[in-house]
Coordinates of C-alpha atoms and ligand atoms in Angstrom, one line a residue:
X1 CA 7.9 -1.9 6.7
X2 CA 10.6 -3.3 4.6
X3 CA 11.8 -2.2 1.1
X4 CA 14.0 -3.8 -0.6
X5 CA 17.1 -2.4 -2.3
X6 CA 15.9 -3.3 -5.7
X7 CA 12.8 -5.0 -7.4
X8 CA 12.5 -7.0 -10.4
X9 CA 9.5 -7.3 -12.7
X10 CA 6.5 -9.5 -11.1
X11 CA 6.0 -12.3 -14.5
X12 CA 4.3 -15.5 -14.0
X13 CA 3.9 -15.5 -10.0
X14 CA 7.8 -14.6 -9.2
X15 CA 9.7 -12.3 -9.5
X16 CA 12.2 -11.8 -12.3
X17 CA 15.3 -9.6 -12.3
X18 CA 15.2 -7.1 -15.3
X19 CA 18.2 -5.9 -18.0
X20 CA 17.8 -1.7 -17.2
X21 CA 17.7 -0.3 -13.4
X22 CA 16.1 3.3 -12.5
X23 CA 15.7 4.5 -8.4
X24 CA 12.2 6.1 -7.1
X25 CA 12.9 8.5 -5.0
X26 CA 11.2 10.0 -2.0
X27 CA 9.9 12.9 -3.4
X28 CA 9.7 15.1 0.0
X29 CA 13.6 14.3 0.6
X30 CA 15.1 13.7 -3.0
X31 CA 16.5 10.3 -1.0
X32 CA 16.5 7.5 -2.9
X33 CA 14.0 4.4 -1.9
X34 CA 14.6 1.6 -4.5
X35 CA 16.3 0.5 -7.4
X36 CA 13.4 -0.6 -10.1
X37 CA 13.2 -2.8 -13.4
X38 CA 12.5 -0.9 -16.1
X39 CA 10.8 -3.5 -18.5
X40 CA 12.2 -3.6 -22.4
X41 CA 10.0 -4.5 -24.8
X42 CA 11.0 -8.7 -24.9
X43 CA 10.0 -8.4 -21.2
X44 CA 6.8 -6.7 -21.6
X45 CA 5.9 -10.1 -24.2
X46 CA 7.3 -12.4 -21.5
X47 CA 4.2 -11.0 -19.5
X48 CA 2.0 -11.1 -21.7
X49 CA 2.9 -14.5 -22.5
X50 CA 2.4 -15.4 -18.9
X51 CA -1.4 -13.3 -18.5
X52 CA -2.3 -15.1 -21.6
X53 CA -1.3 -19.1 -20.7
X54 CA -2.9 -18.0 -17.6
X55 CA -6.2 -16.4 -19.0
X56 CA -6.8 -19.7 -21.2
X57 CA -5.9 -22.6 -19.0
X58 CA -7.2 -21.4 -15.4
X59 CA -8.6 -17.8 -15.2
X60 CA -11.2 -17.7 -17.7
X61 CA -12.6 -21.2 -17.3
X62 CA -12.6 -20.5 -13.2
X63 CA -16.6 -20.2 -11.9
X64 CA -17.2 -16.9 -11.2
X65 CA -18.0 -18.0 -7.6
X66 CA -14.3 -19.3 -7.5
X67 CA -12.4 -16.0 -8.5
X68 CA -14.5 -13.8 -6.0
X69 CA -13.2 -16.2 -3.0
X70 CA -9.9 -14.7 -4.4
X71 CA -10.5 -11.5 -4.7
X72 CA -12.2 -11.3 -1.2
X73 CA -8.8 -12.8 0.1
X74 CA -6.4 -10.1 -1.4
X75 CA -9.0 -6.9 -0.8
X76 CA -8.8 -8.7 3.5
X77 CA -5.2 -8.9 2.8
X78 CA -4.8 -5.3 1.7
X79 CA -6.4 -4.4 5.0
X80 CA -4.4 -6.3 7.3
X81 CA -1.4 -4.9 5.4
X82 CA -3.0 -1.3 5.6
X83 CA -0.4 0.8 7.6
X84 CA 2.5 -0.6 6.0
X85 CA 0.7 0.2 2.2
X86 CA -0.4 3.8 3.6
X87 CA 3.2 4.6 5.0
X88 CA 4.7 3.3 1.5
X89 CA 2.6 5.5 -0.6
X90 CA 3.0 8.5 1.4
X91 CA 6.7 7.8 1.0
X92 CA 7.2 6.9 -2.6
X93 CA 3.9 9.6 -3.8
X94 CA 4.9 12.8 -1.1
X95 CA 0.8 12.4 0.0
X96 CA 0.0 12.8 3.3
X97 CA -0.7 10.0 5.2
X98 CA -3.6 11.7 7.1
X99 CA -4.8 10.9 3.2
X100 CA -3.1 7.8 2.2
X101 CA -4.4 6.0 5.3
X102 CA -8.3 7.3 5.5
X103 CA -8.8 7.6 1.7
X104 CA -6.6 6.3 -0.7
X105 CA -5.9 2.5 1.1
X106 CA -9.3 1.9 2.4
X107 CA -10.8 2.6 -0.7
X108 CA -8.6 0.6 -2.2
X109 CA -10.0 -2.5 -0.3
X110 CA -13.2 -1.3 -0.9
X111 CA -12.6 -1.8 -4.5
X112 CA -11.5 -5.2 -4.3
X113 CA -14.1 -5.8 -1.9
X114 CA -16.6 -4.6 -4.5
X115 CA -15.6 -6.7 -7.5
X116 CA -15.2 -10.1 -5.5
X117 CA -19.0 -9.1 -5.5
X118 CA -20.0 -8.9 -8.6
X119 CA -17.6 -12.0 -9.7
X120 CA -20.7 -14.6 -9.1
X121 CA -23.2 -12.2 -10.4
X122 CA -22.2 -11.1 -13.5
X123 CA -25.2 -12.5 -14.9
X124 CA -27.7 -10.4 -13.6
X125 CA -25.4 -7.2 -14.2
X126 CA -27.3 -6.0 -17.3
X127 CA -25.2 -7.4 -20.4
X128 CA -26.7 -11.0 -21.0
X129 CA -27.0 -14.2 -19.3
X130 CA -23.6 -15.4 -19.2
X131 CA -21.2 -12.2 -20.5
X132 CA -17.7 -13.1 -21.2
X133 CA -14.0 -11.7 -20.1
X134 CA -12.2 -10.2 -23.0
X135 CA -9.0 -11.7 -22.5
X136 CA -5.6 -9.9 -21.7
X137 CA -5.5 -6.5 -20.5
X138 CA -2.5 -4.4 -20.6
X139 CA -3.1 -1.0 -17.9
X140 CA -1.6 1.8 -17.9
X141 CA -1.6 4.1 -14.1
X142 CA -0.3 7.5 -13.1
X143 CA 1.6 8.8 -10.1
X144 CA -1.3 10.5 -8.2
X145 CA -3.2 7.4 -7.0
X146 CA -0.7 4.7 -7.5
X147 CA -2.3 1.8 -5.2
X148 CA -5.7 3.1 -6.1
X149 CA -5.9 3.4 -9.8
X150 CA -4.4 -0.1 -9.4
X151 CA -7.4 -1.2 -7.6
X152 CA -9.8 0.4 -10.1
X153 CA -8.2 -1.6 -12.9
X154 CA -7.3 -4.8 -11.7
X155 CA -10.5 -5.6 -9.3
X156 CA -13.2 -5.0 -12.1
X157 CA -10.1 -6.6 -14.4
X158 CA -10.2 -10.0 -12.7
X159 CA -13.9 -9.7 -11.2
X160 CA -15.3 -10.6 -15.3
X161 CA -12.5 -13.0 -16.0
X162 CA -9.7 -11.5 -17.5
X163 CA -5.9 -11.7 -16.7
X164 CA -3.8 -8.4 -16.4
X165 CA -0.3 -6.9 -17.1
X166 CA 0.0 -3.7 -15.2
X167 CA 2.5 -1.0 -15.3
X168 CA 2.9 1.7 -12.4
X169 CA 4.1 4.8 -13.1
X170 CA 7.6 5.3 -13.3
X171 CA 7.9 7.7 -10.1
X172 CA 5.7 5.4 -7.7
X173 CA 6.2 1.9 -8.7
X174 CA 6.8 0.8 -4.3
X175 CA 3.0 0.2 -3.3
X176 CA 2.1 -1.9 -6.9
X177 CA 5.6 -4.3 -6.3
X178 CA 4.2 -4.8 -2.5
X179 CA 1.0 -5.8 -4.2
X180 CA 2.4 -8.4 -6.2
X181 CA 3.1 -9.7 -2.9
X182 CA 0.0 -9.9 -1.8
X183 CA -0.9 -11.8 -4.9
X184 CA 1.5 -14.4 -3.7
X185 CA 0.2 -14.5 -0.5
X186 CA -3.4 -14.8 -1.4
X187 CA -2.3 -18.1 -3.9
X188 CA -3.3 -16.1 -6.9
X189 CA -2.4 -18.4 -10.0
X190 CA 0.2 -17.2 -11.7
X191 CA 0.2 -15.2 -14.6
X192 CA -3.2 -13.8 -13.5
X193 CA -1.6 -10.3 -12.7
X194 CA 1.7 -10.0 -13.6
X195 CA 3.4 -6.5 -12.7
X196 CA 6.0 -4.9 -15.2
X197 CA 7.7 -1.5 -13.9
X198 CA 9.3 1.0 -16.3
X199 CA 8.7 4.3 -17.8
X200 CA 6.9 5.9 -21.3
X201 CA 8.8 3.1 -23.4
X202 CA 7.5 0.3 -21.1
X203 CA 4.0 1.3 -21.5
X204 CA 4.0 1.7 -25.4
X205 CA 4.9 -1.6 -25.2
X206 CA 2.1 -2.8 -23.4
X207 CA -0.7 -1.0 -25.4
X208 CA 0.6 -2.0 -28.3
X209 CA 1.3 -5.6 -28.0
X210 CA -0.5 -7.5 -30.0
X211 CA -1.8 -9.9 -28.3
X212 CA -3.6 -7.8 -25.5
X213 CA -7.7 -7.8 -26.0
X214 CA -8.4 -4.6 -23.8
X215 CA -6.0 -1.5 -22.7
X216 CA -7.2 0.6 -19.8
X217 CA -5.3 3.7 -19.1
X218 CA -4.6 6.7 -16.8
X219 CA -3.3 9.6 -17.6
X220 CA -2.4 12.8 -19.4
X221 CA -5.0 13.8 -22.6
X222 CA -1.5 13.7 -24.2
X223 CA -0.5 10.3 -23.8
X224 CA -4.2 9.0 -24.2
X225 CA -4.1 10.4 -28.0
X226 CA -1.3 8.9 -28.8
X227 CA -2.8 5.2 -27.2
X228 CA -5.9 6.0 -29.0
X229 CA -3.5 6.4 -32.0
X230 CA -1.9 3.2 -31.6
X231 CA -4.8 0.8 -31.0
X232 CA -7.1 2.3 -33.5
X233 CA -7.7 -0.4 -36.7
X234 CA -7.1 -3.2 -34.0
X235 CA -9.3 -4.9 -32.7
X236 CA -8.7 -4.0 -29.2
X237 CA -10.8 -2.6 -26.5
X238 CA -9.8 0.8 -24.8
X239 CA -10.8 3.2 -22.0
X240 CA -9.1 6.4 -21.0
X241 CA -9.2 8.2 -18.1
X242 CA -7.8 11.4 -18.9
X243 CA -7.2 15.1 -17.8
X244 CA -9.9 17.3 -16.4
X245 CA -10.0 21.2 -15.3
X246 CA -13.2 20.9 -13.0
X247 CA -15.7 24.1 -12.2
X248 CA -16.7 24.3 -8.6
X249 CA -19.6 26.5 -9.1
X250 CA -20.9 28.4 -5.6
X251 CA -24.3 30.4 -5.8
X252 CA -25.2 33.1 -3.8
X253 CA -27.0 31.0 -1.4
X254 CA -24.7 28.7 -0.7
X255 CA -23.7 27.6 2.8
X256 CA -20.4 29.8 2.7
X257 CA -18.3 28.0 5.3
X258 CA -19.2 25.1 4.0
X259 CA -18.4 25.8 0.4
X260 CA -15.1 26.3 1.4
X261 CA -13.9 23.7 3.1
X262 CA -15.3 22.0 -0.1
X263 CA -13.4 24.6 -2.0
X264 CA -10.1 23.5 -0.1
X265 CA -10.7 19.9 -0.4
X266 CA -11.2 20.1 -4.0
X267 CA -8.3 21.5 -4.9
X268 CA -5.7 20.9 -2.5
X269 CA -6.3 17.4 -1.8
X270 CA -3.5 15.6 -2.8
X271 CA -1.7 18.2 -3.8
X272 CA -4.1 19.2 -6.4
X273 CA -2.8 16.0 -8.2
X274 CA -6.4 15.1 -8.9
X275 CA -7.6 14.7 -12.6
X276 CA -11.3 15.3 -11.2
X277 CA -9.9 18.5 -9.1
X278 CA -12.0 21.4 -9.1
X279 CA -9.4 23.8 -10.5
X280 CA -12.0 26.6 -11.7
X281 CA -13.7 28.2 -8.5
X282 CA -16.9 29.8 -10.1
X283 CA -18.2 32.6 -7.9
X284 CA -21.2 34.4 -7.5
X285 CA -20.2 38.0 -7.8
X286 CA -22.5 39.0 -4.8
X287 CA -20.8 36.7 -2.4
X288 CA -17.1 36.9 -4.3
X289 CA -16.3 38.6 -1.4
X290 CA -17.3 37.1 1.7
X291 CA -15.8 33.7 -0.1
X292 CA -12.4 34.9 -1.1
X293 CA -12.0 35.9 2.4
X294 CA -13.8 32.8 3.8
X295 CA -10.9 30.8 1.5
X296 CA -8.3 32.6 2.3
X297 CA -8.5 32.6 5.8
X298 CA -8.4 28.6 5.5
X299 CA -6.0 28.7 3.4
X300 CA -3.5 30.4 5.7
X301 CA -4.2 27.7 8.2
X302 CA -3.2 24.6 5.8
X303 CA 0.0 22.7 6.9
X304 CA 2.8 22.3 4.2
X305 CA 5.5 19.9 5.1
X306 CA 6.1 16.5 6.0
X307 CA 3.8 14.2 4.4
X308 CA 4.5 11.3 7.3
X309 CA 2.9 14.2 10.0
X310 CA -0.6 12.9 10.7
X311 CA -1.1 17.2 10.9
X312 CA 0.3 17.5 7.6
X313 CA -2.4 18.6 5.1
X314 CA -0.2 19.7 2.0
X315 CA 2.6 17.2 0.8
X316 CA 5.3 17.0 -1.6
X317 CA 5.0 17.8 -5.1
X318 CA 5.6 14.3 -6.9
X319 CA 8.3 14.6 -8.4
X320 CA 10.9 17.6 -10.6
X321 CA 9.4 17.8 -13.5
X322 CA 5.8 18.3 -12.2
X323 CA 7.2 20.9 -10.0
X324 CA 8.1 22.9 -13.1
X325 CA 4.9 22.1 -15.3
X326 CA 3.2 23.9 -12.2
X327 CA 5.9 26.5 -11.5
X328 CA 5.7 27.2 -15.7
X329 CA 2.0 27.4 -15.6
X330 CA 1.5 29.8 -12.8
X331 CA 3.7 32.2 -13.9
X332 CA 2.2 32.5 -17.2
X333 CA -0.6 32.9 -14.9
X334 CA 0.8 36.2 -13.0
X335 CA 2.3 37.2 -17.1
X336 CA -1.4 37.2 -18.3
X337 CA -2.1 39.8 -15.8
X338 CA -4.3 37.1 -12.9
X339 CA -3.3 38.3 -9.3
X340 CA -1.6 35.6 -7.6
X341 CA -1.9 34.6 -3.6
X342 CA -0.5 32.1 -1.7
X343 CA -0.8 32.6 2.6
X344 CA 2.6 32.6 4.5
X345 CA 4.0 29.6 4.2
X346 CA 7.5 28.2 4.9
X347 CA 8.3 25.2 2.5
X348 CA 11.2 22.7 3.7
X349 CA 14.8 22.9 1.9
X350 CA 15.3 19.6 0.2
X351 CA 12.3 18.1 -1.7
X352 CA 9.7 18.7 -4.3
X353 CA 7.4 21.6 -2.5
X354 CA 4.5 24.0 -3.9
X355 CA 2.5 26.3 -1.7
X356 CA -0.9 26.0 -1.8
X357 CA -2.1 29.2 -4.6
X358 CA -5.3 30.9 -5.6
X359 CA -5.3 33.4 -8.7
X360 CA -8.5 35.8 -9.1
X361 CA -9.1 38.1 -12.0
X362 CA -8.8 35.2 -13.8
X363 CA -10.4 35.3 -17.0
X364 CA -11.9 32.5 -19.8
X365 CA -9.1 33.5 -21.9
X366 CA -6.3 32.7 -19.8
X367 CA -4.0 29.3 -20.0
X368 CA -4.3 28.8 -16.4
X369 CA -8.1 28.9 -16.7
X370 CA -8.0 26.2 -19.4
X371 CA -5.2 23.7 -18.9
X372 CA -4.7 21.4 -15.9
X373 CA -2.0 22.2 -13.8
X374 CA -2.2 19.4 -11.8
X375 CA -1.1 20.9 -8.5
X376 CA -2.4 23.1 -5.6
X377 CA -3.6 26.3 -7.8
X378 CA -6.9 27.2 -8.1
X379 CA -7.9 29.6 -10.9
X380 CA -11.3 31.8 -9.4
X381 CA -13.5 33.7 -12.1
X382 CA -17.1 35.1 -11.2
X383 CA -20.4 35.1 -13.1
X384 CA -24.0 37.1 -12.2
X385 CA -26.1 34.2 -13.7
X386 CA -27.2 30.4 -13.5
X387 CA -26.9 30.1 -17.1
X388 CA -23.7 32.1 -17.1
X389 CA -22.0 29.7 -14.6
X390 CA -23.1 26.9 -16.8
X391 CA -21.7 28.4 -20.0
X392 CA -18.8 29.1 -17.9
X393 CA -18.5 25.4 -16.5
X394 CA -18.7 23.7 -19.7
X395 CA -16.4 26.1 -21.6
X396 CA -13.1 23.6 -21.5
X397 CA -12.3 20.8 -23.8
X398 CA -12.4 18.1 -20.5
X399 CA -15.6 17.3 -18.6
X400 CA -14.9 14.7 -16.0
X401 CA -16.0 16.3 -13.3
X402 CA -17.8 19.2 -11.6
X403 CA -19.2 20.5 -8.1
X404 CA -22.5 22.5 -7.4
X405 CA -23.1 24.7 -4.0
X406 CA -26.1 25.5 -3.5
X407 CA -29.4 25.5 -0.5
X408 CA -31.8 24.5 -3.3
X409 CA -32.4 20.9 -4.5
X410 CA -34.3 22.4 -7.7
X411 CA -31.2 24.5 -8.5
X412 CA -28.3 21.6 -7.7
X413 CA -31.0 19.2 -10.4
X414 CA -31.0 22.0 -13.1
X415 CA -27.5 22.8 -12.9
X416 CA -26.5 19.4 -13.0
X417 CA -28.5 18.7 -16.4
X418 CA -27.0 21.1 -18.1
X419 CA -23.0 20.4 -16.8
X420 CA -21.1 17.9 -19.9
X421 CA -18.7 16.1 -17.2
X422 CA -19.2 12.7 -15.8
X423 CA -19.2 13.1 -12.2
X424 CA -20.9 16.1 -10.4
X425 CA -20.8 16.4 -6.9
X426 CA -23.2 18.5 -4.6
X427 CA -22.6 20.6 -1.9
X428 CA -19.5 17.6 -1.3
X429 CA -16.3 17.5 -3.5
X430 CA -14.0 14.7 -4.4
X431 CA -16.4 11.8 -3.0
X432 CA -15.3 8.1 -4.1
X433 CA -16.9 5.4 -3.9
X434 CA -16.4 1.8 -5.8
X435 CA -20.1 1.6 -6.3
X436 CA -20.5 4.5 -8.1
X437 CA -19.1 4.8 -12.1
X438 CA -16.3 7.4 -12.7
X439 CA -15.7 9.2 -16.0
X440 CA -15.2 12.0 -18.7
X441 CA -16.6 13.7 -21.2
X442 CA -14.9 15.2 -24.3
X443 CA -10.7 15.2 -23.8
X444 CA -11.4 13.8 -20.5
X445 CA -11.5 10.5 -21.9
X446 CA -14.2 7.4 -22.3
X447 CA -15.7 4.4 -20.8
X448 CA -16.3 4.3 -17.0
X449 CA -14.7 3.1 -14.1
X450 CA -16.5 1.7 -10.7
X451 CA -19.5 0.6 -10.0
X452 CA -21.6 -1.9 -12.5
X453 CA -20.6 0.3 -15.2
X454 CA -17.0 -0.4 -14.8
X455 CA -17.7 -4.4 -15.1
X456 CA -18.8 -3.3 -18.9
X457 CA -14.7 -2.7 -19.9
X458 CA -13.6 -5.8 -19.2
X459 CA -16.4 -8.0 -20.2
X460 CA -16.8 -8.8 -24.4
X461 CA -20.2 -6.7 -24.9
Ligands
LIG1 P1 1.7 10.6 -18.5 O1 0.4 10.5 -19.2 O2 2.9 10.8 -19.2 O3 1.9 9.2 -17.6 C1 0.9 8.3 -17.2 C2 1.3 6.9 -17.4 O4 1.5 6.6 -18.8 C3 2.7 6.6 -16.7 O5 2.6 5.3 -16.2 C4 3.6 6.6 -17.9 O6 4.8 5.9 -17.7 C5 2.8 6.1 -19.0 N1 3.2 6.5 -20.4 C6 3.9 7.6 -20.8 N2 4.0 7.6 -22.1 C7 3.4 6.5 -22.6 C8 3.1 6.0 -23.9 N3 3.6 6.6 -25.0 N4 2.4 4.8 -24.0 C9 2.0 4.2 -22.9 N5 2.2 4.6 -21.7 C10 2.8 5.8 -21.5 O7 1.5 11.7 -17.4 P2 2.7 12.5 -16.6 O8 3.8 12.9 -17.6 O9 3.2 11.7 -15.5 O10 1.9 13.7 -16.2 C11 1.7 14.8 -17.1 C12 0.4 15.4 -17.0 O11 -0.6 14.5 -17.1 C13 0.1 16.0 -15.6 O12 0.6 17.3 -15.4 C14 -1.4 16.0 -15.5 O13 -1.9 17.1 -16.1 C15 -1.7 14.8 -16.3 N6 -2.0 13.6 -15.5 C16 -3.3 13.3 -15.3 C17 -3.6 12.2 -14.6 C18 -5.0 11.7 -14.3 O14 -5.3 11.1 -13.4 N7 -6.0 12.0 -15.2 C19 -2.6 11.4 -13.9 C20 -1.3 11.8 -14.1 C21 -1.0 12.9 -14.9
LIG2 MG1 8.7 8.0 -5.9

């Protein structure tokens, strides 16, 4: 795998060099990996520019039949390229790449695999005979899933017509620059995806360029206010993905060992940087303790450490100032009186590192019961009741996601009624898949992605 020393902003099918430099680093050594353009305004219109001349004179007018022969060519390229991609986002994201190669890359070709799909079907998708692309999107991705939230925006993106300008997040721009490539190499047209790295100041001026039809972003609640902000009185389309703080609810008759490992996965994979991580462990009191024990048992058997060991299960924290937002927040966990436990666990000396924490005694009231922390800490409350683990569950401002343990059918259907988040998962956790939509409730955010929902953002309806 080869990275270069420096990238330049990917406009019009090459690659231009930009005016301001910053370096991604490697987040589980501090070393430096590439030198990136971070895109000033005039650049962010050059793209846009380049998406639009695109979108009117070849993408748009394209058969439907035409662009999926494209799309089918990058999501086979994508695979061939898999190790390389996986190794890439491990390094520029801290991941493991136990992860990055069996979820985060495969999926990704799923996605694109999906969409070149629906490109020629479009018509019988539910929203008219022949629905129309919107035009130019500008997207907006974080740092957890770089190459994958990529996938979910561009694939559906291009799959109805549209052309895109994308911006990666600053910290993990490597695997989005190597997909430009692959846009060369699949004979994409140019100007149908253009890629323009930089930070906060980049993306502001994406959203609120004028002449983009449809913003799609990823991201904090925070951010997605303020794009909300922006775009509202034009006559742009938006969806947000936003921040979540997910109940995992496990009933008494739950398959115990099960429900842990599902407890584990939800919350630590990835480093708990998961918007649909299920933060809030709700127990039933009568098996609180056979759980807690259960969890932490497997808890002292997770591997912290190198995120290019195919043994390693815990990676790097992504980057310095996430490592304090979670650092902050758990300690105002322990000063509000929640008991805080991590197993033994030696972390390496250089690098971004967190080990893997569960806090009980939590109670409603507390912060780290109600805001995200977006790393590997899992708040655990209790509850006697169906109904009280319901009120519990929905008692947040987000509702993207949720998971259900349970032996009854009947209960898993009555619980998942009466949860307010988009995605609920049953005796599983964190389950993708492109076919299926993906979305939030409340501060989590609207529209969906995946699946024939997803086709509905990017088509004029
Ligand atoms: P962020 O929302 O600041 O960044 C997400 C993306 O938005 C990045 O590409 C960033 O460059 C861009 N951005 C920042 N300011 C912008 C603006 N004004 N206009 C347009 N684009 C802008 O998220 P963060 O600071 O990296 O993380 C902060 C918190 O957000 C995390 O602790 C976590 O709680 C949450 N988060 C959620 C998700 C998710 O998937 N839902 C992803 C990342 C972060
Ligand atoms: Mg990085």
């Amino acid at each position: 795998m080869d990275i270069k020393p420096a990238y330049g902003l990917f406009v019009n099918g090459e690659w231009v060099d930009g005016e301001v430099r910053n370096k991604t680093v490697n987040p589980a050594t501090e070393e430096v990996l590439a030198e990136v353009t971070w895109a000033t305004e005039s650049e962010v219109d050059t793209a846009v520019r380049a998406a639009r001349a695109a979108y009117e004179n070849v993408w748009s007018r394209m058969p439907g039949r035409e662009r999926a022969k494209y799309l089918f060519r990058i999501a086979r390229i994508i695979q061939e390229r898999a190790r390389e991609l996986a190794v890439l986002e491990s390094l520029d994201n801290g991941k493991p790449i136990r992860e990055s190669r069996d979820v985060d890359v495969p999926l990704v070709a799923a996605h694109f695999f999906y969409y070149a799909g629906w490109a020629d079907k479009l018509g019988y998708a539910g929203f008219g005979p022949d629905p129309r692309p919107i035009g130019v999107a500008g997207q907006v991705i974080p740092w957890n899933f770089p190459l994958l939230m990529l996938a979910w925006k561009i694939a559906p993106a291009l799959a109805c017509g549209n052309t895109v300008v994308l911006k990666p997040a600053e910290t993990t721009p490597l695997t989005a620059l190597v997909f430009a490539e692959i846009c060369q190499e699949a004979d994409l047209p140019p100007g149908v995806v253009n890629i323009v790295t930089g930070a906060g100041e980049t993306g502001h001026a994406l959203v609120s360029h004028p002449d983009v039809n449809k913003v799609a972003f990823t991201g904090s609640t925070e951010v997605g206010r303020a794009i909300a902000k922006s775009v509202a009185g034009t006559r742009k389309k938006v969806t947000l993905e936003l921040g979540g703080k997910a109940a995992n609810i496990v009933f008494d008759d739950a398959p115990i060992d099960q429900a842990v490992e599902g407890i584990v996965n939800g919350i630590f994979f990835n480093q708990g940087h998961v918007c649909c991580a299920g933060s809030r462990l709700l127990v039933q009191e009568s098996v609180y303790d056979e759980v807690l024990a259960g969890l932490k048992r497997r808890m002292a058997l997770l591997r912290v450490g190198d995120p290019l060991d195919k043994n390693t299960d815990i990676g790097a924290i992504n980057s310095a100032a996430q490592l304090e937002r979670i650092r902050t927040l758990s300690d105002i966990g322990a000063e509000e009186g929640a008991a805080r436990w991590s197993p033994p666990c030696e972390l390496p000396d250089r690098g971004f590192w967190f080990a893997p924490t569960i806090f009980t005694g939590v109670t409603q009231a507390h912060r780290i019961a109600r805001e995200e922390i977006f790393g590997p800490v899992l708040s655990v409350l209790t509850f006697r009741t169906p109904a009280e683990a319901v009120e519990k569950a929905n008692n947040t401002p987000y509702g993207l996601s949720a998971g259900v343990w349970t032996d009854k059918g009947s209960r898993i259907l009555w619980t998942a009624d009466r949860l307010r988040a988009g995605v609920v998962w049953a005796n599983t956790f964190n389950k993708f898949d492109p076919a299926s939509p993906f979305g939030g409730y409340k501060e989590s955010g609207y529209g969906r992605e995946g699946g024939r929902h997803g086709l509905e953002a990017y088509l004029d309806v």
